[in-house]
C-alpha atoms as a printed R data frame, in Angstrom:
    type eleno elety resid chain resno      x       y      z
1   ATOM     1    CA   MET     A     1  3.008  77.860 42.857
2   ATOM     2    CA   LYS     A     2  6.236  75.854 42.404
3   ATOM     3    CA   PHE     A     3  7.769  74.596 39.225
4   ATOM     4    CA   ARG     A     4 10.139  71.699 38.961
5   ATOM     5    CA   LYS     A     5 12.617  71.014 36.127
6   ATOM     6    CA   VAL     A     6 11.783  67.409 35.196
7   ATOM     7    CA   ALA     A     7 14.148  66.883 32.302
8   ATOM     8    CA   TYR     A     8 17.418  68.686 31.706
9   ATOM     9    CA   TRP     A     9 18.890  71.951 30.426
10  ATOM    10    CA   ARG     A    10 21.479  71.474 27.747
11  ATOM    11    CA   PRO     A    11 22.487  74.472 25.641
12  ATOM    12    CA   MET     A    12 23.976  74.151 22.147
13  ATOM    13    CA   LEU     A    13 24.855  77.052 19.878
14  ATOM    14    CA   ASN     A    14 23.748  76.333 16.315
15  ATOM    15    CA   SER     A    15 24.279  78.132 13.055
16  ATOM    16    CA   SER     A    16 21.321  80.438 13.624
17  ATOM    17    CA   SER     A    17 22.709  81.710 16.960
18  ATOM    18    CA   ALA     A    18 19.947  79.884 18.820
19  ATOM    19    CA   ILE     A    19 19.901  77.741 21.938
20  ATOM    20    CA   SER     A    20 18.532  74.237 21.646
21  ATOM    21    CA   THR     A    21 16.807  73.321 24.899
22  ATOM    22    CA   ARG     A    22 14.664  70.644 26.493
23  ATOM    23    CA   TYR     A    23 12.246  71.396 29.268
24  ATOM    24    CA   GLY     A    24  8.982  70.080 30.637
25  ATOM    25    CA   ALA     A    25  7.539  67.189 28.692
26  ATOM    26    CA   ASN     A    26 10.806  66.286 26.989
27  ATOM    27    CA   ARG     A    27 10.146  68.813 24.202
28  ATOM    28    CA   SER     A    28 12.918  70.265 22.065
29  ATOM    29    CA   HIS     A    29 12.869  73.987 21.206
30  ATOM    30    CA   ASP     A    30 15.123  76.682 19.781
31  ATOM    31    CA   VAL     A    31 15.607  79.797 21.894
32  ATOM    32    CA   ASN     A    32 17.609  82.603 20.354
33  ATOM    33    CA   LEU     A    33 20.100  84.749 22.231
34  ATOM    34    CA   ARG     A    34 17.937  87.850 21.901
35  ATOM    35    CA   ALA     A    35 15.108  86.199 23.865
36  ATOM    36    CA   LEU     A    36 17.597  85.236 26.586
37  ATOM    37    CA   ARG     A    37 18.898  88.811 26.740
38  ATOM    38    CA   TYR     A    38 15.335  90.125 27.127
39  ATOM    39    CA   PHE     A    39 14.599  87.616 29.870
40  ATOM    40    CA   VAL     A    40 17.748  88.509 31.794
41  ATOM    41    CA   ALA     A    41 16.925  92.202 31.446
42  ATOM    42    CA   ILE     A    42 13.454  91.643 32.939
43  ATOM    43    CA   ALA     A    43 14.911  89.634 35.824
44  ATOM    44    CA   ASP     A    44 17.529  92.303 36.527
45  ATOM    45    CA   ALA     A    45 15.092  95.201 36.323
46  ATOM    46    CA   GLY     A    46 12.416  93.488 38.370
47  ATOM    47    CA   SER     A    47  9.561  94.650 36.132
48  ATOM    48    CA   LEU     A    48  8.585  94.633 32.485
49  ATOM    49    CA   THR     A    49  8.255  98.415 32.404
50  ATOM    50    CA   ALA     A    50 11.726  99.066 33.797
51  ATOM    51    CA   ALA     A    51 13.260  96.425 31.513
52  ATOM    52    CA   ALA     A    52 11.602  97.904 28.410
53  ATOM    53    CA   GLN     A    53 13.030 101.318 29.258
54  ATOM    54    CA   ALA     A    54 16.516  99.874 29.979
55  ATOM    55    CA   ILE     A    55 16.852  98.039 26.653
56  ATOM    56    CA   SER     A    56 14.856 100.534 24.520
57  ATOM    57    CA   ILE     A    57 12.027  98.273 23.395
58  ATOM    58    CA   ALA     A    58  8.287  98.771 23.559
59  ATOM    59    CA   GLN     A    59  6.707  97.031 26.530
60  ATOM    60    CA   PRO     A    60  4.097  95.132 24.465
61  ATOM    61    CA   ALA     A    61  6.882  93.714 22.306
62  ATOM    62    CA   LEU     A    62  8.856  92.660 25.393
63  ATOM    63    CA   THR     A    63  5.798  91.055 26.932
64  ATOM    64    CA   ARG     A    64  5.211  89.113 23.709
65  ATOM    65    CA   GLN     A    65  8.855  87.918 23.660
66  ATOM    66    CA   LEU     A    66  8.526  86.709 27.249
67  ATOM    67    CA   ARG     A    67  5.244  84.892 26.518
68  ATOM    68    CA   GLU     A    68  6.751  83.140 23.468
69  ATOM    69    CA   LEU     A    69  9.798  82.108 25.507
70  ATOM    70    CA   GLU     A    70  7.602  80.551 28.200
71  ATOM    71    CA   GLN     A    71  5.516  78.809 25.584
72  ATOM    72    CA   ASP     A    72  8.604  77.455 23.818
73  ATOM    73    CA   LEU     A    73 10.076  76.098 27.058
74  ATOM    74    CA   GLY     A    74  6.759  74.840 28.439
75  ATOM    75    CA   VAL     A    75  7.284  76.419 31.815
76  ATOM    76    CA   GLN     A    76  6.393  79.627 33.616
77  ATOM    77    CA   LEU     A    77  9.509  81.723 34.176
78  ATOM    78    CA   LEU     A    78  8.120  84.732 36.076
79  ATOM    79    CA   GLN     A    79  5.345  85.418 38.575
80  ATOM    80    CA   ARG     A    80  3.609  88.728 38.124
81  ATOM    81    CA   THR     A    81  2.981  90.730 41.329
82  ATOM    82    CA   PRO     A    82  1.672  94.266 41.987
83  ATOM    83    CA   ARG     A    83  5.242  95.362 42.567
84  ATOM    84    CA   GLY     A    84  6.775  93.726 39.499
85  ATOM    85    CA   VAL     A    85  7.912  90.203 38.673
86  ATOM    86    CA   LEU     A    86  9.566  87.346 40.612
87  ATOM    87    CA   LEU     A    87 11.495  84.426 39.197
88  ATOM    88    CA   THR     A    88  9.967  80.974 39.530
89  ATOM    89    CA   GLN     A    89 12.183  77.977 40.259
90  ATOM    90    CA   ALA     A    90 12.442  77.341 36.518
91  ATOM    91    CA   GLY     A    91 13.168  81.017 35.981
92  ATOM    92    CA   VAL     A    92 16.083  80.912 38.448
93  ATOM    93    CA   THR     A    93 17.558  77.943 36.610
94  ATOM    94    CA   LEU     A    94 17.214  79.663 33.209
95  ATOM    95    CA   TYR     A    95 18.569  82.955 34.571
96  ATOM    96    CA   GLU     A    96 21.790  81.371 35.827
97  ATOM    97    CA   SER     A    97 22.342  79.434 32.596
98  ATOM    98    CA   ALA     A    98 21.397  82.376 30.384
99  ATOM    99    CA   GLN     A    99 23.960  84.619 32.058
100 ATOM   100    CA   ARG     A   100 26.738  82.070 31.375
101 ATOM   101    CA   MET     A   101 25.657  81.601 27.755
102 ATOM   102    CA   LEU     A   102 25.376  85.315 27.047
103 ATOM   103    CA   ALA     A   103 28.801  85.882 28.543
104 ATOM   104    CA   GLU     A   104 30.277  83.097 26.389
105 ATOM   105    CA   ALA     A   105 28.564  84.450 23.288
106 ATOM   106    CA   ALA     A   106 30.040  87.894 23.992
107 ATOM   107    CA   LEU     A   107 33.475  86.363 24.420
108 ATOM   108    CA   VAL     A   108 33.212  84.524 21.118
109 ATOM   109    CA   ARG     A   109 32.187  87.748 19.387
110 ATOM   110    CA   ARG     A   110 35.176  89.589 20.782
111 ATOM   111    CA   GLN     A   111 37.530  86.802 19.770
112 ATOM   112    CA   LEU     A   112 36.169  86.695 16.231
113 ATOM   113    CA   ALA     A   113 36.278  90.473 15.930
114 ATOM   114    CA   SER     A   114 39.887  90.601 17.036
115 ATOM   115    CA   GLN     A   115 41.026  87.670 14.891
116 ATOM   116    CA   PRO     A   116 42.787  89.007 11.771
117 ATOM   117    CA   THR     A   117 42.232  87.348  8.446
118 ATOM   118    CA   VAL     A   118 44.842  84.838  7.253
119 ATOM   119    CA   SER     A   119 43.494  84.376  3.745
120 ATOM   120    CA   GLY     A   120 46.344  84.269  1.226
121 ATOM   121    CA   ALA     A   121 49.041  84.624  3.936
122 ATOM   122    CA   SER     A   122 52.392  82.917  3.549
123 ATOM   123    CA   VAL     A   123 54.573  81.226  6.143
124 ATOM   124    CA   VAL     A   124 58.118  79.859  5.662
125 ATOM   125    CA   LEU     A   125 58.906  77.109  8.154
126 ATOM   126    CA   GLY     A   126 62.455  75.977  8.814
127 ATOM   127    CA   VAL     A   127 63.181  72.457 10.023
128 ATOM   128    CA   SER     A   128 66.325  70.433 10.694
129 ATOM   129    CA   PRO     A   129 67.311  67.451  8.565
130 ATOM   130    CA   THR     A   130 66.535  65.057 11.469
131 ATOM   131    CA   LEU     A   131 62.963  66.346 11.698
132 ATOM   132    CA   ALA     A   132 62.023  67.038  8.068
133 ATOM   133    CA   ARG     A   133 61.110  63.466  7.151
134 ATOM   134    CA   VAL     A   134 59.483  62.897 10.557
135 ATOM   135    CA   VAL     A   135 57.281  65.989 10.960
136 ATOM   136    CA   LEU     A   136 56.719  67.476  7.511
137 ATOM   137    CA   PRO     A   137 54.638  64.682  5.857
138 ATOM   138    CA   GLY     A   138 51.929  64.732  8.529
139 ATOM   139    CA   LEU     A   139 52.004  68.503  8.831
140 ATOM   140    CA   LEU     A   140 51.584  69.049  5.117
141 ATOM   141    CA   GLU     A   141 48.842  66.451  4.881
142 ATOM   142    CA   ASN     A   142 46.947  68.315  7.608
143 ATOM   143    CA   PHE     A   143 47.324  71.554  5.665
144 ATOM   144    CA   GLN     A   144 45.967  69.881  2.540
145 ATOM   145    CA   ARG     A   145 42.925  68.667  4.486
146 ATOM   146    CA   SER     A   146 42.353  71.987  6.180
147 ATOM   147    CA   ARG     A   147 40.372  74.915  4.820
148 ATOM   148    CA   VAL     A   148 42.959  77.498  5.877
149 ATOM   149    CA   ASP     A   149 44.110  79.531  2.913
150 ATOM   150    CA   ILE     A   150 47.805  79.699  3.852
151 ATOM   151    CA   GLN     A   151 50.787  79.076  1.626
152 ATOM   152    CA   LEU     A   152 53.228  77.031  3.706
153 ATOM   153    CA   ARG     A   153 56.816  76.728  2.521
154 ATOM   154    CA   ALA     A   154 59.386  74.517  4.243
155 ATOM   155    CA   ARG     A   155 63.170  74.897  4.184
156 ATOM   156    CA   GLU     A   156 65.613  72.415  5.605
157 ATOM   157    CA   ALA     A   157 68.918  73.235  7.368
158 ATOM   158    CA   PHE     A   158 70.805  72.594 10.569
159 ATOM   159    CA   THR     A   159 70.055  74.760 13.627
160 ATOM   160    CA   PRO     A   160 72.811  77.409 13.170
161 ATOM   161    CA   ALA     A   161 71.677  78.146  9.608
162 ATOM   162    CA   LEU     A   162 67.994  78.149 10.631
163 ATOM   163    CA   LEU     A   163 68.642  80.702 13.383
164 ATOM   164    CA   ASP     A   164 70.605  82.860 10.961
165 ATOM   165    CA   TRP     A   165 67.798  82.618  8.375
166 ATOM   166    CA   LEU     A   166 65.271  83.530 11.060
167 ATOM   167    CA   GLU     A   167 67.126  86.671 12.097
168 ATOM   168    CA   ARG     A   168 67.567  87.705  8.452
169 ATOM   169    CA   GLY     A   169 63.848  87.158  7.669
170 ATOM   170    CA   MET     A   170 64.448  84.236  5.312
171 ATOM   171    CA   VAL     A   171 62.161  81.997  7.362
172 ATOM   172    CA   ASP     A   172 59.249  83.027  9.603
173 ATOM   173    CA   MET     A   173 59.559  80.288 12.197
174 ATOM   174    CA   ALA     A   174 61.869  77.316 12.752
175 ATOM   175    CA   VAL     A   175 62.036  74.163 14.809
176 ATOM   176    CA   VAL     A   176 65.552  74.174 16.169
177 ATOM   177    CA   THR     A   177 67.696  72.110 18.559
178 ATOM   178    CA   ASN     A   178 69.145  73.545 21.789
179 ATOM   179    CA   PRO     A   179 69.248  77.175 20.588
180 ATOM   180    CA   ASP     A   180 71.463  79.767 22.168
181 ATOM   181    CA   PRO     A   181 69.230  81.709 24.616
182 ATOM   182    CA   GLY     A   182 71.242  84.888 23.988
183 ATOM   183    CA   ARG     A   183 69.596  85.543 20.616
184 ATOM   184    CA   MET     A   184 66.803  88.154 20.311
185 ATOM   185    CA   LEU     A   185 64.189  85.554 19.374
186 ATOM   186    CA   ALA     A   186 60.969  84.234 20.900
187 ATOM   187    CA   LEU     A   187 61.507  80.610 21.972
188 ATOM   188    CA   HIS     A   188 58.767  78.093 22.726
189 ATOM   189    CA   ALA     A   189 59.815  74.654 23.970
190 ATOM   190    CA   LEU     A   190 58.168  71.754 22.161
191 ATOM   191    CA   LEU     A   191 59.613  68.584 23.686
192 ATOM   192    CA   GLY     A   192 62.788  66.849 24.850
193 ATOM   193    CA   GLU     A   193 63.990  63.899 22.787
194 ATOM   194    CA   PRO     A   194 66.583  61.270 23.819
195 ATOM   195    CA   PHE     A   195 69.649  60.373 21.792
196 ATOM   196    CA   ALA     A   196 70.497  56.711 21.200
197 ATOM   197    CA   LEU     A   197 73.481  54.780 19.962
198 ATOM   198    CA   VAL     A   198 72.336  53.322 16.633
199 ATOM   199    CA   SER     A   199 74.086  50.441 14.918
200 ATOM   200    CA   HIS     A   200 73.409  47.584 12.506
201 ATOM   201    CA   ARG     A   201 72.117  44.429 14.188
202 ATOM   202    CA   SER     A   202 75.070  42.515 12.743
203 ATOM   203    CA   ARG     A   203 77.367  44.412 15.152
204 ATOM   204    CA   ARG     A   204 75.520  42.806 18.101
205 ATOM   205    CA   ILE     A   205 75.736  45.826 20.375
206 ATOM   206    CA   GLY     A   206 73.553  45.337 23.432
207 ATOM   207    CA   PRO     A   207 70.464  47.394 24.419
208 ATOM   208    CA   ILE     A   208 72.446  49.235 27.133
209 ATOM   209    CA   VAL     A   209 75.982  50.641 26.648
210 ATOM   210    CA   SER     A   210 78.071  52.212 29.413
211 ATOM   211    CA   ILE     A   211 80.029  55.446 28.951
212 ATOM   212    CA   ALA     A   212 83.249  53.411 29.044
213 ATOM   213    CA   GLN     A   213 82.012  51.044 26.343
214 ATOM   214    CA   LEU     A   214 80.852  53.992 24.238
215 ATOM   215    CA   ALA     A   215 84.397  55.332 24.102
216 ATOM   216    CA   ARG     A   216 85.494  52.202 22.201
217 ATOM   217    CA   ILE     A   217 82.796  52.264 19.513
218 ATOM   218    CA   PRO     A   218 83.773  54.026 16.225
219 ATOM   219    CA   LEU     A   219 81.200  56.689 15.309
220 ATOM   220    CA   PHE     A   220 80.159  58.858 12.407
221 ATOM   221    CA   MET     A   221 78.316  61.979 13.623
222 ATOM   222    CA   THR     A   222 77.131  65.368 12.549
223 ATOM   223    CA   SER     A   223 79.039  68.343 14.017
224 ATOM   224    CA   LEU     A   224 75.875  69.658 15.778
225 ATOM   225    CA   HIS     A   225 75.105  66.326 17.475
226 ATOM   226    CA   ARG     A   226 78.710  65.772 18.345
227 ATOM   227    CA   GLY     A   227 78.858  69.121 20.103
228 ATOM   228    CA   ILE     A   228 75.640  68.413 22.106
229 ATOM   229    CA   ILE     A   229 76.758  64.906 23.175
230 ATOM   230    CA   GLU     A   230 80.285  65.963 24.138
231 ATOM   231    CA   ARG     A   231 78.943  68.760 26.340
232 ATOM   232    CA   GLN     A   232 76.608  66.365 28.126
233 ATOM   233    CA   LEU     A   233 79.358  63.723 28.542
234 ATOM   234    CA   ARG     A   234 81.930  66.178 29.838
235 ATOM   235    CA   PRO     A   235 80.831  66.136 33.506
236 ATOM   236    CA   MET     A   236 81.229  62.314 33.450
237 ATOM   237    CA   ARG     A   237 84.565  62.584 31.563
238 ATOM   238    CA   GLY     A   238 83.062  60.557 28.748
239 ATOM   239    CA   LYS     A   239 84.800  60.360 25.376
240 ATOM   240    CA   LEU     A   240 83.666  59.690 21.812
241 ATOM   241    CA   ASP     A   241 85.631  57.827 19.134
242 ATOM   242    CA   ILE     A   242 84.723  60.004 16.138
243 ATOM   243    CA   GLN     A   243 85.913  58.410 12.893
244 ATOM   244    CA   ALA     A   244 84.242  60.977 10.633
245 ATOM   245    CA   GLU     A   245 82.203  64.165 11.099
246 ATOM   246    CA   ILE     A   246 79.619  64.359  8.341
247 ATOM   247    CA   ASP     A   247 76.953  67.103  8.250
248 ATOM   248    CA   SER     A   248 74.528  64.948  6.316
249 ATOM   249    CA   VAL     A   249 71.920  63.019  8.248
250 ATOM   250    CA   ASP     A   250 70.851  61.009  5.214
251 ATOM   251    CA   SER     A   251 74.463  59.944  4.436
252 ATOM   252    CA   ILE     A   252 75.081  58.791  8.009
253 ATOM   253    CA   ARG     A   253 71.781  56.957  8.087
254 ATOM   254    CA   GLU     A   254 72.587  55.147  4.861
255 ATOM   255    CA   MET     A   255 76.028  54.106  6.135
256 ATOM   256    CA   VAL     A   256 74.542  52.819  9.383
257 ATOM   257    CA   LEU     A   257 72.010  50.801  7.424
258 ATOM   258    CA   ARG     A   258 74.901  49.296  5.393
259 ATOM   259    CA   GLY     A   259 76.690  48.357  8.594
260 ATOM   260    CA   SER     A   260 79.626  50.644  7.841
261 ATOM   261    CA   CYS     A   261 79.450  52.602 11.079
262 ATOM   262    CA   ALA     A   262 77.467  53.382 14.221
263 ATOM   263    CA   THR     A   263 76.151  56.821 15.235
264 ATOM   264    CA   ILE     A   264 74.464  58.716 18.016
265 ATOM   265    CA   MET     A   265 71.346  60.516 16.883
266 ATOM   266    CA   PRO     A   266 67.863  61.489 18.103
267 ATOM   267    CA   VAL     A   267 65.694  58.382 18.223
268 ATOM   268    CA   SER     A   268 63.058  59.732 15.844
269 ATOM   269    CA   VAL     A   269 65.482  59.582 12.903
270 ATOM   270    CA   PHE     A   270 65.403  55.780 13.005
271 ATOM   271    CA   LYS     A   271 61.706  55.047 13.748
272 ATOM   272    CA   ASP     A   272 60.803  54.006 10.167
273 ATOM   273    CA   ARG     A   273 60.054  50.325  9.401
274 ATOM   274    CA   GLN     A   274 63.375  49.585  7.642
275 ATOM   275    CA   SER     A   275 65.464  51.017 10.449
276 ATOM   276    CA   LEU     A   276 63.509  49.184 13.156
277 ATOM   277    CA   ARG     A   277 63.931  45.936 11.230
278 ATOM   278    CA   GLU     A   278 67.659  46.226 10.469
279 ATOM   279    CA   LEU     A   279 69.099  48.473 13.192
280 ATOM   280    CA   ALA     A   280 69.439  48.378 16.985
281 ATOM   281    CA   MET     A   281 69.078  51.380 19.264
282 ATOM   282    CA   SER     A   282 71.060  51.235 22.498
283 ATOM   283    CA   GLU     A   283 70.595  53.394 25.569
284 ATOM   284    CA   ILE     A   284 73.734  54.939 27.031
285 ATOM   285    CA   SER     A   285 73.706  54.354 30.772
286 ATOM   286    CA   GLY     A   286 74.958  56.767 33.401
287 ATOM   287    CA   VAL     A   287 73.957  59.905 31.540
288 ATOM   288    CA   GLN     A   288 70.858  61.439 30.009
289 ATOM   289    CA   LEU     A   289 71.667  62.360 26.434
290 ATOM   290    CA   ASN     A   290 68.881  64.402 24.918
291 ATOM   291    CA   ARG     A   291 68.045  67.425 22.830
292 ATOM   292    CA   LEU     A   292 65.439  70.133 23.380
293 ATOM   293    CA   LEU     A   293 63.296  70.911 20.360
294 ATOM   294    CA   VAL     A   294 62.246  74.540 20.321
295 ATOM   295    CA   LEU     A   295 59.981  76.600 18.038
296 ATOM   296    CA   ALA     A   296 61.782  79.854 17.367
297 ATOM   297    CA   THR     A   297 60.223  82.997 15.924
298 ATOM   298    CA   ARG     A   298 61.178  86.633 15.683
299 ATOM   299    CA   ILE     A   299 59.939  88.944 18.440
300 ATOM   300    CA   ASP     A   300 57.597  90.667 15.952
301 ATOM   301    CA   TRP     A   301 56.109  87.382 14.768
302 ATOM   302    CA   ARG     A   302 52.474  88.386 15.486
303 ATOM   303    CA   GLU     A   303 52.642  90.832 12.615
304 ATOM   304    CA   ASN     A   304 51.936  87.775 10.409
305 ATOM   305    CA   PRO     A   305 48.437  86.564 11.413
306 ATOM   306    CA   ALA     A   306 49.075  83.148  9.859
307 ATOM   307    CA   LEU     A   307 51.906  82.230 12.268
308 ATOM   308    CA   PRO     A   308 49.636  81.268 15.203
309 ATOM   309    CA   VAL     A   309 47.679  78.986 12.885
310 ATOM   310    CA   VAL     A   310 50.829  77.207 11.693
311 ATOM   311    CA   GLN     A   311 52.150  76.969 15.256
312 ATOM   312    CA   GLU     A   312 48.916  75.345 16.452
313 ATOM   313    CA   MET     A   313 48.993  72.779 13.616
314 ATOM   314    CA   LEU     A   314 52.713  72.111 14.219
315 ATOM   315    CA   GLN     A   315 52.141  71.528 17.923
316 ATOM   316    CA   ALA     A   316 49.248  69.182 17.098
317 ATOM   317    CA   GLU     A   317 51.509  67.135 14.817
318 ATOM   318    CA   PHE     A   318 54.209  66.882 17.503
319 ATOM   319    CA   ALA     A   319 51.551  65.752 19.960
320 ATOM   320    CA   ARG     A   320 50.347  63.050 17.569
321 ATOM   321    CA   LEU     A   321 53.878  61.769 16.936
322 ATOM   322    CA   THR     A   322 54.578  61.777 20.680
323 ATOM   323    CA   ARG     A   323 51.502  59.633 21.323
324 ATOM   324    CA   GLN     A   324 52.824  57.182 18.738
325 ATOM   325    CA   GLY     A   325 56.159  56.898 20.555
326 ATOM   326    CA   VAL     A   326 58.201  58.429 17.718
327 ATOM   327    CA   PHE     A   327 60.267  60.472 20.234
328 ATOM   328    CA   SER     A   328 60.845  57.694 22.795
329 ATOM   329    CA   LEU     A   329 63.410  54.939 23.110
330 ATOM   330    CA   SER     A   330 60.801  52.173 22.862
331 ATOM   331    CA   ALA     A   331 61.613  49.754 20.093
332 ATOM   332    CA   GLU     A   332 58.275  49.960 18.307
333 ATOM   333    CA   PRO     A   333 56.193  53.096 17.785
334 ATOM   334    CA   ALA     A   334 52.573  52.858 18.797
335 ATOM   335    CA   ALA     A   335 49.851  52.362 16.177
336 ATOM   336    CA   PRO     A   336 48.560  55.561 14.631
337 ATOM   337    CA   ASP     A   337 45.769  57.209 16.583
338 ATOM   338    CA   ALA     A   338 42.198  56.459 15.580
339 ATOM   339    CA   ALA     A   339 41.614  59.897 14.086
340 ATOM   340    CA   ALA     A   340 44.593  59.561 11.790
341 ATOM   341    CA   SER     A   341 43.445  56.063 10.765
342 ATOM   342    CA   ASP     A   342 40.002  57.366  9.975
343 ATOM   343    CA   ARG     A   343 41.437  60.182  7.897
344 ATOM   344    CA   ALA     A   344 43.621  57.731  5.958
345 ATOM   345    CA   ALA     A   345 40.590  55.452  5.312
346 ATOM   346    CA   GLU     A   346 38.409  58.287  4.019
347 ATOM   347    CA   SER     A   347 37.564  58.068  0.374
348 ATOM   348    CA   PRO     A   348 38.484  61.174 -1.604
349 ATOM   349    CA   LYS     A   349 35.183  60.945 -3.454
350 ATOM   350    CA   GLY     A   350 32.928  63.782 -2.502
351 ATOM   351    CA   ARG     A   351 35.506  65.428 -0.284
352 ATOM   352    CA   ARG     A   352 35.686  69.191 -0.555
353 ATOM   353    CA   PRO     A   353 39.129  70.154 -1.932
354 ATOM   354    CA   ALA     A   354 41.406  71.828  0.573
355 ATOM   355    CA   ARG     A   355 42.573  75.357 -0.017
356 ATOM   356    CA   ALA     A   356 45.844  75.073  1.835
357 ATOM   357    CA   ARG     A   357 48.949  75.280 -0.323
358 ATOM   358    CA   SER     A   358 52.311  73.849  0.597
359 ATOM   359    CA   VAL     A   359 55.709  74.142 -1.027
360 ATOM   360    CA   ILE     A   360 58.963  72.517  0.001
361 ATOM   361    CA   ASP     A   361 62.142  74.348 -0.981
């Protein structure tokens, strides 16, 4: 006697650790993992008697479980013979799927058992002044929406200070620019971001500037960005006309908006609406000027179970901003992704309050 699967087999784990299935006459049933384990044990043992002994269950109880499973699914799974049992066509299909699902369930149990609790944990995140206004708003909003009970604190400083704070334990993780690989830290690359020459539109600087033209443009720059750009220009013998070195991103940005100076900075600093309306970003030809953004942690960072959670949310925020074009030279960033728009449109009425806490130093 042959059996044919006429619909489909589609497993879904629900809250009661059951499998929702459809078999036979398009009927929906719930099959729990215990029933699947019993069925696999019978198939492996080749008889109900041997299976009952292997899994320490009375044979009548095992027979009843098998009968209920067949009734639930609406198909015969086993053929009884004098020598034991044989799988039907439907039984073979269920056996292969059940093995996968049981293995996945076991993996989930191991992962959950090994996952330490993060309730009440605290993480101090360091970010540079060029990234604070770009990354922190979305990141902190995600924490407020999440149910993770983590206290997130953010501190702002340039890369040298952030690396020093990290080594001294003043921050737990930091997003830094072009860190020195000689430090005893764990480094995880996030993305590369181009630099651009940024000026007020009234200066009428074109969209592409050569290295020779760049040498004749007066600039205000931070010491960190000046060092990065000069190192990358050196092989081409490029020069910069630095009028002032100011380690304040906000001050330089304000002076550029006033038309008082031009600067070279990462493109994300000037992707807000006002900057896109009043300023021009020019690409410097003949050289690739960029910075590498890296997430730095101490070697023993896994001692804090909350750090992987923060890292995952931070990487998700960088991915969202990348999709919007915040870290590219394109003039206009893309529209926010649909998920972000939906979140923004949600009414706060009836929403469960988030338990995440955030503090900015």
